[in-house]
Short mmCIF file of C-alpha atoms in Angstrom, two decimals:
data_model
loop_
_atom_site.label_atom_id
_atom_site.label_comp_id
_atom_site.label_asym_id
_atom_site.label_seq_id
_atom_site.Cartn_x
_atom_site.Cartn_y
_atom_site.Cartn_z
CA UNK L 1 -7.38 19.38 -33.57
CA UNK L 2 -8.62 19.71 -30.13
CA UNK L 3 -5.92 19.82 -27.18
CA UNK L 4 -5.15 16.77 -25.13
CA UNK L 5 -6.71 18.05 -22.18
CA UNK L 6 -10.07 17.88 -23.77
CA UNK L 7 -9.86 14.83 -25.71
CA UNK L 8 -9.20 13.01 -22.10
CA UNK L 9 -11.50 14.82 -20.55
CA UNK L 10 -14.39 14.04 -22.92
CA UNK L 11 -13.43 10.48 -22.66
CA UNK L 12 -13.59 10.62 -18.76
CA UNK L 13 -16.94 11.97 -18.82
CA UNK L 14 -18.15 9.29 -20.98
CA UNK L 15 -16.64 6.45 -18.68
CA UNK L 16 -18.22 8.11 -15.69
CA UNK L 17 -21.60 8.04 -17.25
CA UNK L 18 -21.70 3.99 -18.86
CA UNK L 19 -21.95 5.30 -21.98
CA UNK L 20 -19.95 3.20 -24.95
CA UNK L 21 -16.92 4.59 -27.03
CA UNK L 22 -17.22 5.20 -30.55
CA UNK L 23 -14.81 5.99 -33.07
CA UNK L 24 -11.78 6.07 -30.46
CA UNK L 25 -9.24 5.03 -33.18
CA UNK L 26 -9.34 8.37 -35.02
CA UNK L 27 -8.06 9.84 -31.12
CA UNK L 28 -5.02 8.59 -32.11
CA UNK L 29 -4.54 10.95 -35.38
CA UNK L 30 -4.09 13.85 -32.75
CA UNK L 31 -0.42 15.21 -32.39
CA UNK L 32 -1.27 16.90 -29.53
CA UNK L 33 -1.54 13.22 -27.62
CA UNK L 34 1.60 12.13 -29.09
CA UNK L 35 3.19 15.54 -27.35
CA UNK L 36 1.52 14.11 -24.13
CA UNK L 37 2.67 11.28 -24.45
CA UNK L 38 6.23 12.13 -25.23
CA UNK L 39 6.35 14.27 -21.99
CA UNK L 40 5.49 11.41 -19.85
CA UNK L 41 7.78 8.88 -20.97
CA UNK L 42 11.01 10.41 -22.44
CA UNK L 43 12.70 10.56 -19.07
CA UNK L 44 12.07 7.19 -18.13
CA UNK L 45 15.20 4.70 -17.64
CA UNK L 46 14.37 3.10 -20.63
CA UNK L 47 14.13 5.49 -22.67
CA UNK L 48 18.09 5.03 -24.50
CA UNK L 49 16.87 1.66 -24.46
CA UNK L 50 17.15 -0.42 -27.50
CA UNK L 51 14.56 -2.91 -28.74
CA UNK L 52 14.96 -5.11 -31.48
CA UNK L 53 15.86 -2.15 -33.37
CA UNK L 54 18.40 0.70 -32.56
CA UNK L 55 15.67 3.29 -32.40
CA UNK L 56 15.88 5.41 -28.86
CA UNK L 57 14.27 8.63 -27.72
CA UNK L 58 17.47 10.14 -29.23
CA UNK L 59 16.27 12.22 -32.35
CA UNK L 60 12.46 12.51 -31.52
CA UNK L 61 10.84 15.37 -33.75
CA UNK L 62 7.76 16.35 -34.95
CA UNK L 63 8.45 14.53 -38.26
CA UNK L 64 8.41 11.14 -36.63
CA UNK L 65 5.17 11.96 -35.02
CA UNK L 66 3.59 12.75 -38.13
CA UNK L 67 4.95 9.16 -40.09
CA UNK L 68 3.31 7.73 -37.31
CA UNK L 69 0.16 9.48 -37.25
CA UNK L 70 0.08 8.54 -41.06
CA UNK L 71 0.62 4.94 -40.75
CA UNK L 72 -2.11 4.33 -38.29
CA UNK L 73 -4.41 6.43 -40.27
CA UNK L 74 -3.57 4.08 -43.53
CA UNK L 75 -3.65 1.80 -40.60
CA UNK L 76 -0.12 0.13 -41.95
CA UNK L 77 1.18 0.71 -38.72
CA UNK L 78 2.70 -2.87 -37.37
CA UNK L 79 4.19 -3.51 -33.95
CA UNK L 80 7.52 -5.29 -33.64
CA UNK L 81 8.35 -8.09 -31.60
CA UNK L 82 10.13 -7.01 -28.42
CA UNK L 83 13.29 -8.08 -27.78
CA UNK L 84 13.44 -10.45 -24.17
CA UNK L 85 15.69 -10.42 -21.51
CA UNK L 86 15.49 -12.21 -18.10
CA UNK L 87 16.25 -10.28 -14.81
CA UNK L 88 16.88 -11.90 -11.55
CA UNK L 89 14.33 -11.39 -8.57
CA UNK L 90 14.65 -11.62 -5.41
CA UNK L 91 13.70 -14.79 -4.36
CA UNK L 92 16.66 -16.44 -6.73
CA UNK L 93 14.48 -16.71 -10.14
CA UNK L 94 14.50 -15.10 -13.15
CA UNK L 95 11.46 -12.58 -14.80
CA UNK L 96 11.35 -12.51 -18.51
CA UNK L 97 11.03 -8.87 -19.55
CA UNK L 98 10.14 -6.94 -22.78
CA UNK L 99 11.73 -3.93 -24.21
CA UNK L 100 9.74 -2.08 -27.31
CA UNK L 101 11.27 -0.03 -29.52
CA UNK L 102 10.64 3.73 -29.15
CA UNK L 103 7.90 4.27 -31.42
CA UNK L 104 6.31 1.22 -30.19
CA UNK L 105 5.96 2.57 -26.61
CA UNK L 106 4.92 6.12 -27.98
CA UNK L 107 1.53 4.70 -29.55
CA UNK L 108 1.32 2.21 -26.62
CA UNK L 109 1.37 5.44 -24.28
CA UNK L 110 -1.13 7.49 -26.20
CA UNK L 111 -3.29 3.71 -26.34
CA UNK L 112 -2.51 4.03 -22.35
CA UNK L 113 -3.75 7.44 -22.29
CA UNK L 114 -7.01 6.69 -23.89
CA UNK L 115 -7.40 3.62 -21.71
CA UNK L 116 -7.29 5.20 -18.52
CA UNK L 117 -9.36 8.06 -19.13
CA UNK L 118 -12.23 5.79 -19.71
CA UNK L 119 -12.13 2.49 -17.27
CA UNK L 120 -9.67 4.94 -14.59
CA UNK L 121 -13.39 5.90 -13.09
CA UNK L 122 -15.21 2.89 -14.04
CA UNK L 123 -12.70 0.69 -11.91
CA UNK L 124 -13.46 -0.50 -8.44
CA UNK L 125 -12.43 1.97 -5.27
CA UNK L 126 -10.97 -1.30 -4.07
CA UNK L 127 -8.68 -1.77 -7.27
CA UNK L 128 -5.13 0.10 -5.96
CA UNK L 129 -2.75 -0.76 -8.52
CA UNK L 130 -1.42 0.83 -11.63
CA UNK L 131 -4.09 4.05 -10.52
CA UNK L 132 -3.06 7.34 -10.64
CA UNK L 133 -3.34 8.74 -6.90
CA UNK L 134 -3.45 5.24 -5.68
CA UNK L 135 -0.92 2.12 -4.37
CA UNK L 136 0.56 0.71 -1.64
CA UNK L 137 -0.46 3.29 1.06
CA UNK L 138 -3.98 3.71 0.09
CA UNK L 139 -4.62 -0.44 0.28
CA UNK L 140 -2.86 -0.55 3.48
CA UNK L 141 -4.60 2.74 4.71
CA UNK L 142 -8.01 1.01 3.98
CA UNK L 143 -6.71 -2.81 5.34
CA UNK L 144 -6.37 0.04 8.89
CA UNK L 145 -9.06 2.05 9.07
CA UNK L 146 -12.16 -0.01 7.94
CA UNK L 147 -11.22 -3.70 8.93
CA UNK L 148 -12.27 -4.07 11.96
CA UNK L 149 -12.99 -7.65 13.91
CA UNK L 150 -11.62 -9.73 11.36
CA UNK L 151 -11.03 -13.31 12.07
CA UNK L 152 -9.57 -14.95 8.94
CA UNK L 153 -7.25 -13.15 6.19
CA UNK L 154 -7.54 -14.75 2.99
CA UNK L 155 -4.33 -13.86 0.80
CA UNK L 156 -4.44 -14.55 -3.19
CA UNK L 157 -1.86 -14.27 -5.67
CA UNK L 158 -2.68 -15.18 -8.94
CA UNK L 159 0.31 -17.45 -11.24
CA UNK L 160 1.67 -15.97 -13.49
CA UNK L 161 -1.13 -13.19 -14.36
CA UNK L 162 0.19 -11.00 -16.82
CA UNK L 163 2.00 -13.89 -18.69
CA UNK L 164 -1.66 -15.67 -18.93
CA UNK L 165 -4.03 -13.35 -19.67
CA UNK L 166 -6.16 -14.52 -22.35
CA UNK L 167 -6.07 -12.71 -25.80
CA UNK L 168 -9.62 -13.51 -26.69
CA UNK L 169 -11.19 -12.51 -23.15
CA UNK L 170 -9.49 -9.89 -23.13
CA UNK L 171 -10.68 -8.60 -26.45
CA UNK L 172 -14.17 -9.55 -25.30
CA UNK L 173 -13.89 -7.20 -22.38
CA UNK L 174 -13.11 -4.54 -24.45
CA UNK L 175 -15.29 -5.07 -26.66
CA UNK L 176 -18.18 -4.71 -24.19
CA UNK L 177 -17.28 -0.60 -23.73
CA UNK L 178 -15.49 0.11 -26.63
CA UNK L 179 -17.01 0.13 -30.40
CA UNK L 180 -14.50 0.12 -32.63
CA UNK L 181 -13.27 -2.55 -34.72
CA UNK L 182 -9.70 -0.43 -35.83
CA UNK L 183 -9.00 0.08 -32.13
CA UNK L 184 -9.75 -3.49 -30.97
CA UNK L 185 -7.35 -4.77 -34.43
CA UNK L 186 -4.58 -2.74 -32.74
CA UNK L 187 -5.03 -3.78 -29.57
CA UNK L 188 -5.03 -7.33 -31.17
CA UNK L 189 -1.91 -6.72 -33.39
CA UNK L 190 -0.16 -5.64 -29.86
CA UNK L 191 -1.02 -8.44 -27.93
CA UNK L 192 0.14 -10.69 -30.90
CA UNK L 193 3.78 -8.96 -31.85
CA UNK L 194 5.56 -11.92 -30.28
CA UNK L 195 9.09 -11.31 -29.12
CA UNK L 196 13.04 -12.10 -29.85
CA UNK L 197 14.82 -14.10 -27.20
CA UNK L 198 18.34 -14.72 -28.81
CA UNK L 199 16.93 -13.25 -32.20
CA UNK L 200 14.48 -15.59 -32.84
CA UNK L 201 10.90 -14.87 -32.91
CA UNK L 202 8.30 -15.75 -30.59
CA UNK L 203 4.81 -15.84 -30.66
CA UNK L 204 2.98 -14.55 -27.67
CA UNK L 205 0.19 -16.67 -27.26
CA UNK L 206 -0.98 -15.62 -24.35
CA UNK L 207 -0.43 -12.55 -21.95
CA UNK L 208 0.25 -8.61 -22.23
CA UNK L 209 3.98 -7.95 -22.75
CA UNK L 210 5.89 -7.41 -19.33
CA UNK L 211 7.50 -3.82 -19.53
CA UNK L 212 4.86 -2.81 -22.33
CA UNK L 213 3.52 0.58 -21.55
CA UNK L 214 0.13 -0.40 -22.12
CA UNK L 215 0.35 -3.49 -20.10
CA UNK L 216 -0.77 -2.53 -16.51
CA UNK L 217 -3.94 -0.50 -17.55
CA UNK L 218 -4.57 -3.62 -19.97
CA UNK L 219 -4.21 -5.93 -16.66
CA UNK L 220 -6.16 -3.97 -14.58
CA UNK L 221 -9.45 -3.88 -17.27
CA UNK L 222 -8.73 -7.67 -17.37
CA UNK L 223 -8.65 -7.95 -13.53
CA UNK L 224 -11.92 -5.26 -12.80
CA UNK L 225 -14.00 -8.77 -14.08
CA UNK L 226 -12.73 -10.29 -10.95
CA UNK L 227 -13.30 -6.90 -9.39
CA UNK L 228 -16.94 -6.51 -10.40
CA UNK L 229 -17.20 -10.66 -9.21
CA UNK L 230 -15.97 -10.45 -5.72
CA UNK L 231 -18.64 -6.97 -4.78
CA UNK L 232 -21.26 -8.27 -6.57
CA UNK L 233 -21.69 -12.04 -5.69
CA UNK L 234 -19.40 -12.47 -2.30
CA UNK L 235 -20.01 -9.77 -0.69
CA UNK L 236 -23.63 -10.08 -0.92
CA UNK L 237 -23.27 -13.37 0.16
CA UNK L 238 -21.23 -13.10 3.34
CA UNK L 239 -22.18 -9.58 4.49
CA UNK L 240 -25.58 -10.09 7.09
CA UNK L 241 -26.22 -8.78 10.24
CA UNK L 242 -25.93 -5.31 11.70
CA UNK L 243 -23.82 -5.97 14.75
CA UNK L 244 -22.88 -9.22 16.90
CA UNK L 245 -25.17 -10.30 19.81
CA UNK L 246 -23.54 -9.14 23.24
CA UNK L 247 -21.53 -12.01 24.32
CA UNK L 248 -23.72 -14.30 26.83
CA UNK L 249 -20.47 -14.51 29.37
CA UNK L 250 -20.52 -10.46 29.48
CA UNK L 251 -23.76 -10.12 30.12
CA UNK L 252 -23.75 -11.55 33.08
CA UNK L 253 -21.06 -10.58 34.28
CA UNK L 254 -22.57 -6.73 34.28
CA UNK L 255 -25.72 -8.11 35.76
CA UNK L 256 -23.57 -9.67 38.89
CA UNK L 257 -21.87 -6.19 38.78
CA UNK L 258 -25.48 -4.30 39.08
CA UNK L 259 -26.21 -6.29 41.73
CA UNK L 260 -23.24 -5.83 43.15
CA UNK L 261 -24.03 -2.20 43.08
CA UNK L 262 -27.78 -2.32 44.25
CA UNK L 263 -26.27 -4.34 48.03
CA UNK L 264 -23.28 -2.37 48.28
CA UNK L 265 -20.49 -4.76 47.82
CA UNK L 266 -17.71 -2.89 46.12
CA UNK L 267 -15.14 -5.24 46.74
CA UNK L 268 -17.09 -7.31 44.46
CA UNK L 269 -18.19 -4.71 42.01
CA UNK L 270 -14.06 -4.35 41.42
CA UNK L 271 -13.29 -7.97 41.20
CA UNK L 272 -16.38 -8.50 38.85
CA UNK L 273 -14.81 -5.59 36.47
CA UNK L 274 -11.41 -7.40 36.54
CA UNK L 275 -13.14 -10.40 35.51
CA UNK L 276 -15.50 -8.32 32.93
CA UNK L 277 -12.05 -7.24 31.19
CA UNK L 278 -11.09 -10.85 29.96
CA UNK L 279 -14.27 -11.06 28.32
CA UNK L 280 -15.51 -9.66 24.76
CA UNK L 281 -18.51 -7.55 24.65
CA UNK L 282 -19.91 -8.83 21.70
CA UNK L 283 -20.27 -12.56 20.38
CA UNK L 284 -17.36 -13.26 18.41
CA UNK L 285 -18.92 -16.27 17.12
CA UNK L 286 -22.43 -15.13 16.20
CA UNK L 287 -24.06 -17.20 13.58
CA UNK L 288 -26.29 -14.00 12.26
CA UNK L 289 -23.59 -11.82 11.93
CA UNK L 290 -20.84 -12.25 9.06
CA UNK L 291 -18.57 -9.75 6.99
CA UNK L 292 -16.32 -9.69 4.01
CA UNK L 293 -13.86 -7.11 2.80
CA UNK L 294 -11.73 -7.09 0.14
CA UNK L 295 -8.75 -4.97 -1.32
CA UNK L 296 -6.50 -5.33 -4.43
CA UNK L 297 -3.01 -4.68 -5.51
CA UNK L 298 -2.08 -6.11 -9.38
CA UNK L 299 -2.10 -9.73 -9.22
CA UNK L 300 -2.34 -9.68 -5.05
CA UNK L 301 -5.67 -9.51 -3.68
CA UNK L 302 -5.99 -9.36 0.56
CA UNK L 303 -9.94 -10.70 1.88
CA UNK L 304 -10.83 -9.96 5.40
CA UNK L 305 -13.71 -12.58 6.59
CA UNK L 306 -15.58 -12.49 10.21
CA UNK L 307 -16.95 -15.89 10.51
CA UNK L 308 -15.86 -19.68 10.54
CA UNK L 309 -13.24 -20.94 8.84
CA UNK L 310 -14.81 -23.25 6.60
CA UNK L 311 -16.78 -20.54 5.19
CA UNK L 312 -13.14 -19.05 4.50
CA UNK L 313 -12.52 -22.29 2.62
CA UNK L 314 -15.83 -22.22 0.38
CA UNK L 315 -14.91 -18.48 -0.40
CA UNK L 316 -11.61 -19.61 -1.65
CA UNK L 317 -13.03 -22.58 -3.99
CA UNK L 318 -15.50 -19.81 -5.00
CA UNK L 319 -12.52 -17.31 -6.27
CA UNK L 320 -10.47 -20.00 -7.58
CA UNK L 321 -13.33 -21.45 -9.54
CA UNK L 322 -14.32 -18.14 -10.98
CA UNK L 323 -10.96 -17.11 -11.55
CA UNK L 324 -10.51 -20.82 -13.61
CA UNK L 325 -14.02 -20.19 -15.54
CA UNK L 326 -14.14 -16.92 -16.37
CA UNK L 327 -11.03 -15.50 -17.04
CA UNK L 328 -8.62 -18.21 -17.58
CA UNK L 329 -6.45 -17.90 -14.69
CA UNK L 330 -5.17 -20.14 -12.12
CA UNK L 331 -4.49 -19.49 -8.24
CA UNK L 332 -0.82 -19.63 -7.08
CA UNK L 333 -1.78 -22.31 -4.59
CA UNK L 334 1.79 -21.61 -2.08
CA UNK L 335 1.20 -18.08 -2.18
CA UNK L 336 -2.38 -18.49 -1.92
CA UNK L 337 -3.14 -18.82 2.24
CA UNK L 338 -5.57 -18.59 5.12
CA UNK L 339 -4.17 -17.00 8.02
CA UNK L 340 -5.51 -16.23 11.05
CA UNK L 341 -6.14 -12.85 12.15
CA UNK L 342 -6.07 -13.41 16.35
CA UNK L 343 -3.42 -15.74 16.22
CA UNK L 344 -1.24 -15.04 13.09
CA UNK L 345 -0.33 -12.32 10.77
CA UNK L 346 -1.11 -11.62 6.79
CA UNK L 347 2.07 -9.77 6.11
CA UNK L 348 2.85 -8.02 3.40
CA UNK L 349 4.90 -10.07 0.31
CA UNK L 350 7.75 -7.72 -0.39
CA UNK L 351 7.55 -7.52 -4.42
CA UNK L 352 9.32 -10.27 -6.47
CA UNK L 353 9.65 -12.34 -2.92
CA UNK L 354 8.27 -16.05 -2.66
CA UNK L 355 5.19 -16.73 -0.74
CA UNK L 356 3.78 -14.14 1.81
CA UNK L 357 7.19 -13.20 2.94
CA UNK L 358 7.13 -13.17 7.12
CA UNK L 359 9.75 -11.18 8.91
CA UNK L 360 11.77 -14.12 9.90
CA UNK L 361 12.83 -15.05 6.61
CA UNK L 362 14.59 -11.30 6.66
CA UNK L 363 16.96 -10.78 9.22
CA UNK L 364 16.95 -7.21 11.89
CA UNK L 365 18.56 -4.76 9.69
CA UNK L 366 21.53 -3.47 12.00
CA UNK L 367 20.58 -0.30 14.44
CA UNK L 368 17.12 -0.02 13.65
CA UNK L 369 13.97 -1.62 14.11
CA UNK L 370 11.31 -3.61 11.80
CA UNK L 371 8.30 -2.61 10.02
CA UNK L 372 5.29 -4.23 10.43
CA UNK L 373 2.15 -4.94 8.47
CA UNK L 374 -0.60 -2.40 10.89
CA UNK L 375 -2.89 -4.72 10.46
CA UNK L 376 -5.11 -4.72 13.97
CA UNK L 377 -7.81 -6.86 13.57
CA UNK L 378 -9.08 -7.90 16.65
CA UNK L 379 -6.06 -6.78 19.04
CA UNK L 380 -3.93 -8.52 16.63
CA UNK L 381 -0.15 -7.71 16.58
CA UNK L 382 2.37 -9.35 13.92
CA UNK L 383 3.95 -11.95 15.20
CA UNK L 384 7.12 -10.76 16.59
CA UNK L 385 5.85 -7.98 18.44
CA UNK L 386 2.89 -10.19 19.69
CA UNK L 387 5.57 -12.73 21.17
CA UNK L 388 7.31 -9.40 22.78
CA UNK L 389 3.91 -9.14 24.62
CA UNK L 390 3.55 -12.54 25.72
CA UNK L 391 6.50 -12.42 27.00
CA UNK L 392 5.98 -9.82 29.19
CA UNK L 393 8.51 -7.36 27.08
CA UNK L 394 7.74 -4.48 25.22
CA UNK L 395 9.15 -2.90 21.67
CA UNK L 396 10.52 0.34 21.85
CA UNK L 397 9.08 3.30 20.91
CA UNK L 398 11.86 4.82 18.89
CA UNK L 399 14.70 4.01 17.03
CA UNK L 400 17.72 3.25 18.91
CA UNK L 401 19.44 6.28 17.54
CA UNK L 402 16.41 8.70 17.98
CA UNK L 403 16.62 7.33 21.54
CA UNK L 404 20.07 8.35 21.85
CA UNK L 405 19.51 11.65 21.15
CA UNK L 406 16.64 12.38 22.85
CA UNK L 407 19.09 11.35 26.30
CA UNK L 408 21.40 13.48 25.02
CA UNK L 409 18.92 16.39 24.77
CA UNK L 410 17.72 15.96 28.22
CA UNK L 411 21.29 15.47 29.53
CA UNK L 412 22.01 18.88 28.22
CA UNK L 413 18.57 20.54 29.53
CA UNK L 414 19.51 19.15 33.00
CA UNK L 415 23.41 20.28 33.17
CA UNK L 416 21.55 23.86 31.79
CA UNK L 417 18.99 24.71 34.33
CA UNK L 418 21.07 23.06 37.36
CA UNK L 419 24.81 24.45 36.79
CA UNK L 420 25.99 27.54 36.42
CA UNK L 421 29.78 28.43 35.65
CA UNK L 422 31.54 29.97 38.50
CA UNK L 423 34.66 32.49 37.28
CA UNK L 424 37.98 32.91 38.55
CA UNK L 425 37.89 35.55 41.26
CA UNK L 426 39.59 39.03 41.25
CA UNK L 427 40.75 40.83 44.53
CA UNK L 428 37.41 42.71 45.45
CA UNK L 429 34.88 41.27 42.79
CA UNK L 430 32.08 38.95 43.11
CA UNK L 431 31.83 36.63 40.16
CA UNK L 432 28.66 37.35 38.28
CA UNK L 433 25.71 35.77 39.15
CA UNK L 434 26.41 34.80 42.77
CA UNK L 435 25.62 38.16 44.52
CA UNK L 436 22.00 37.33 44.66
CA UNK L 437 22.50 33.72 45.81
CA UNK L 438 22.56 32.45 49.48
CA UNK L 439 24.90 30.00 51.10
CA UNK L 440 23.03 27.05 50.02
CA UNK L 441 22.53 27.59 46.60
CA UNK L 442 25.96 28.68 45.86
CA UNK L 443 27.30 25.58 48.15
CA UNK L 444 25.14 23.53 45.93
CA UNK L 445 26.55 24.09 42.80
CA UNK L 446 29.97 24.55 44.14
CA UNK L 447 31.43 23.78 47.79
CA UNK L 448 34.95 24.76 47.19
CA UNK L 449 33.39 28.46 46.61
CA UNK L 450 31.98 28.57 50.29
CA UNK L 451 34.92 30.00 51.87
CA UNK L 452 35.57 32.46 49.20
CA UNK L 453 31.77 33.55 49.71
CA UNK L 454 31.93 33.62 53.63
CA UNK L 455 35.39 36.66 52.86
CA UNK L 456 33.16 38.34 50.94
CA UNK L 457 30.61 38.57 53.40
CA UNK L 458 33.12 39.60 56.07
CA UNK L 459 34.66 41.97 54.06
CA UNK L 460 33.88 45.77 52.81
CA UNK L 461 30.87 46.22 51.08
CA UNK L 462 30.95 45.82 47.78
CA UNK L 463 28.64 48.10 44.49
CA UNK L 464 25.89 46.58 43.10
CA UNK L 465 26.96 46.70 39.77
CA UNK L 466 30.39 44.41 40.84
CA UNK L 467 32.97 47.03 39.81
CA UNK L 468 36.23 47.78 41.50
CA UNK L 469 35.64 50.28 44.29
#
């Protein structure tokens, strides 16, 4: 048997070069993916967690692996029906969720494993969830650096996605890159186990199992359809133009400045730059000159569009009819908004929260300050910090705390370099540090000390290294 390491590997190469997979079930007779696969999930939380049977992590072996491995090669190996439990989220409602027994998420790990190695380079680069090296950070680090001049934000949350994913498109998709009818039967068989909510079975008619191992990479081969959509058709569509027009306004506004320039009249020449600064350089509302971006996390999906809002609007029936068509799905239409960049603010929907959750729904958290989505499109700030600025205030820099201390540090710097201690006198000795000061200095730090100062100087002589005579 070749090593893991290989097997994935192999696979990788073939995703990265279009070519089909053939024969991918017999991957799964390899004990050295099962080992793999042990090591990634046996320290999860759930782990010691029952399904519908009382089968844990607790007593893995070898031996288990290998009455695994033998039931999918007689390919008698059956998934059971997870058992269902509801947990609460945030916003007040409850989430049904799924929890396999142990074997089951050991061959839904290795199915993981096989699953990423192929479509994990095939996927789009604007795709950021359920990616190795990818997630939050990376969509909000491109949302930063590459939008820029955005007008409208289109936000899109699909309802319920991973509870109404279609079986057979699904299956379809796979089908497309992978050609093997033992591999798609398991897949099938997975899809199908149903589940136990107060022990009685369930047929899942619809969806991927939420807490399956296998579910996110399953979701995310489901969702790269809408991926391959939205780059391929939209884009194209709404992308034209190299830059905007310079803004007619401008223009002549540097023309009066020139001429300005050419007579002399600088009094003018600054007054005409005061007045140049309320103006943009470029045509914000250039009919030649549109752009579309797009980024997705999961089920949430963020568009950036430079144009007219109505155009917005057609992009939106456009998504929502594709998503409808094609794969089955339908458009949360409370969560799913047009926002203006300029004038509003596409925040970030904490996970599990309602519709795009705005920072006024969560109160200041005590001693510290807010985060806020960085979104800058167009000199855009979120909304509290932009009414800050129109109000003529400004948010601090630092935390209160961090402020604190910094004060404290530059109390101390300042009671350093400016004081000096001053010790108690003997008969005859000059305390240390003074002999080289003049009457100023030392009446500066201390003016009870200038009449001691003014007997020393009347006095004897005294050594330069201040010991008794």
């Amino acid at each position: 048997m070749q090593s893991a390491e290989t097997v994935l590997s192999v696979i990788r190469e073939r995703g990265r070069r279009g070519l089909p997979l053939e024969r991918l079930y017999r991957q799964l007779f390899n004990p050295q993916l099962f080992l793999l696969a042990y090591g990634r999930i046996y320290a999860n939380t759930g782990a010691m967690t029952p399904g519908v049977s009382a089968e844990t992590v607790d007593g893995m072996s070898l031996a288990k692996i290998n009455r695994i491995i033998g039931a999918l090669r007689a390919e008698s190996y059956r998934w059971s029906a997870a058992r269902r439990v509801w947990i609460p989220k945030k916003n007040g409602k409850l989430r049904p969720l799924g929890m396999p027994p142990w074997s089951d998420k050991l061959v839904a790990e290795v199915v993981r494993l096989l699953l990423e190695a192929y479509y994990d380079v095939r996927f789009s680069d604007h795709s950021h969830g359920f990616r190795p090296g990818r997630g939050c950070h990376t969509a909000l680090d491109e949302v930063v650096s590459v939008w820029k001049g955005t007008h409208w934000f289109i936000e899109g949350d699909i309802s319920d996605c991973f509870g109404s994913l279609d079986h057979q498109v699904m299956l379809t998709t796979l089908a497309e890159h992978i050609h093997d009818g033992r591999f798609l039967q398991l897949i099938d068989r997975m899809l199908k186990a149903g589940y136990l909510e107060d022990w009685r079975w369930n047929a899942t008619l619809s969806g991927a199992p939420q807490g399956g191992v296998a579910s996110p990479i399953l979701s995310n081969i489901y969702l790269d359809r809408f991926d391959q959509f939205v780059e391929q058709q939209l884009l194209p569509d709404y992308d034209r133009g190299r830059r905007r027009r310079v803004h007619p306004a401008y223009q002549r506004v540097e023309n009066r400045i020139a001429k300005a320039k050419r007579h002399g009249d600088w009094g003018a020449v600054r007054a005409l730059r005061r007045e140049r600064r309320t103006l943009p350089s470029q045509d914000p509302d250039d009919p030649g000159y549109r752009r579309l971006r797009y980024v997705r996390y999961c089920d949430d999906f963020l568009l950036g569009f430079a144009g007219p809002r109505h155009e917005a609007e057609q992009i939106k029936a456009r998504i929502r009819a594709f998503l409808r068509e094609e794969l089955k799905l339908e458009l949360s239409e409370p969560k799913t908004l047009i926002t203006h960049a300029t004038s509003q603010a596409a925040l970030p929907r904490l996970p599990d929260q309602g519709p795009a959750c705005r920072h006024e729904d969560h109160p200041e958290p005590p001693g510290g300050q807010r985060r806020h989505w960085p979104v800058r499109a167009q000199g855009c700030h979120p909304g509290p910090v932009r009414r800050l600025h129109e109000q003529g205030e400004t948010r601090p820099t630092r935390p209160a705390a961090a402020r604190r201390r910094l004060h404290d540090r530059r109390q101390v710097r300042v009671g350093v370099s400016r004081v000096r201690p001053v010790l108690p006198s003997r008969p005859g000795r000059v305390p240390p540090g003074t002999a080289a000061l003049g009457h100023g200095d030392l009446d500066a730090q201390d003016p009870g000390r200038q009449a001691q100062v003014d007997r020393h100087q009347d006095g004897p002589q005294l050594q330069s290294d201040h010991r008794h005579p």
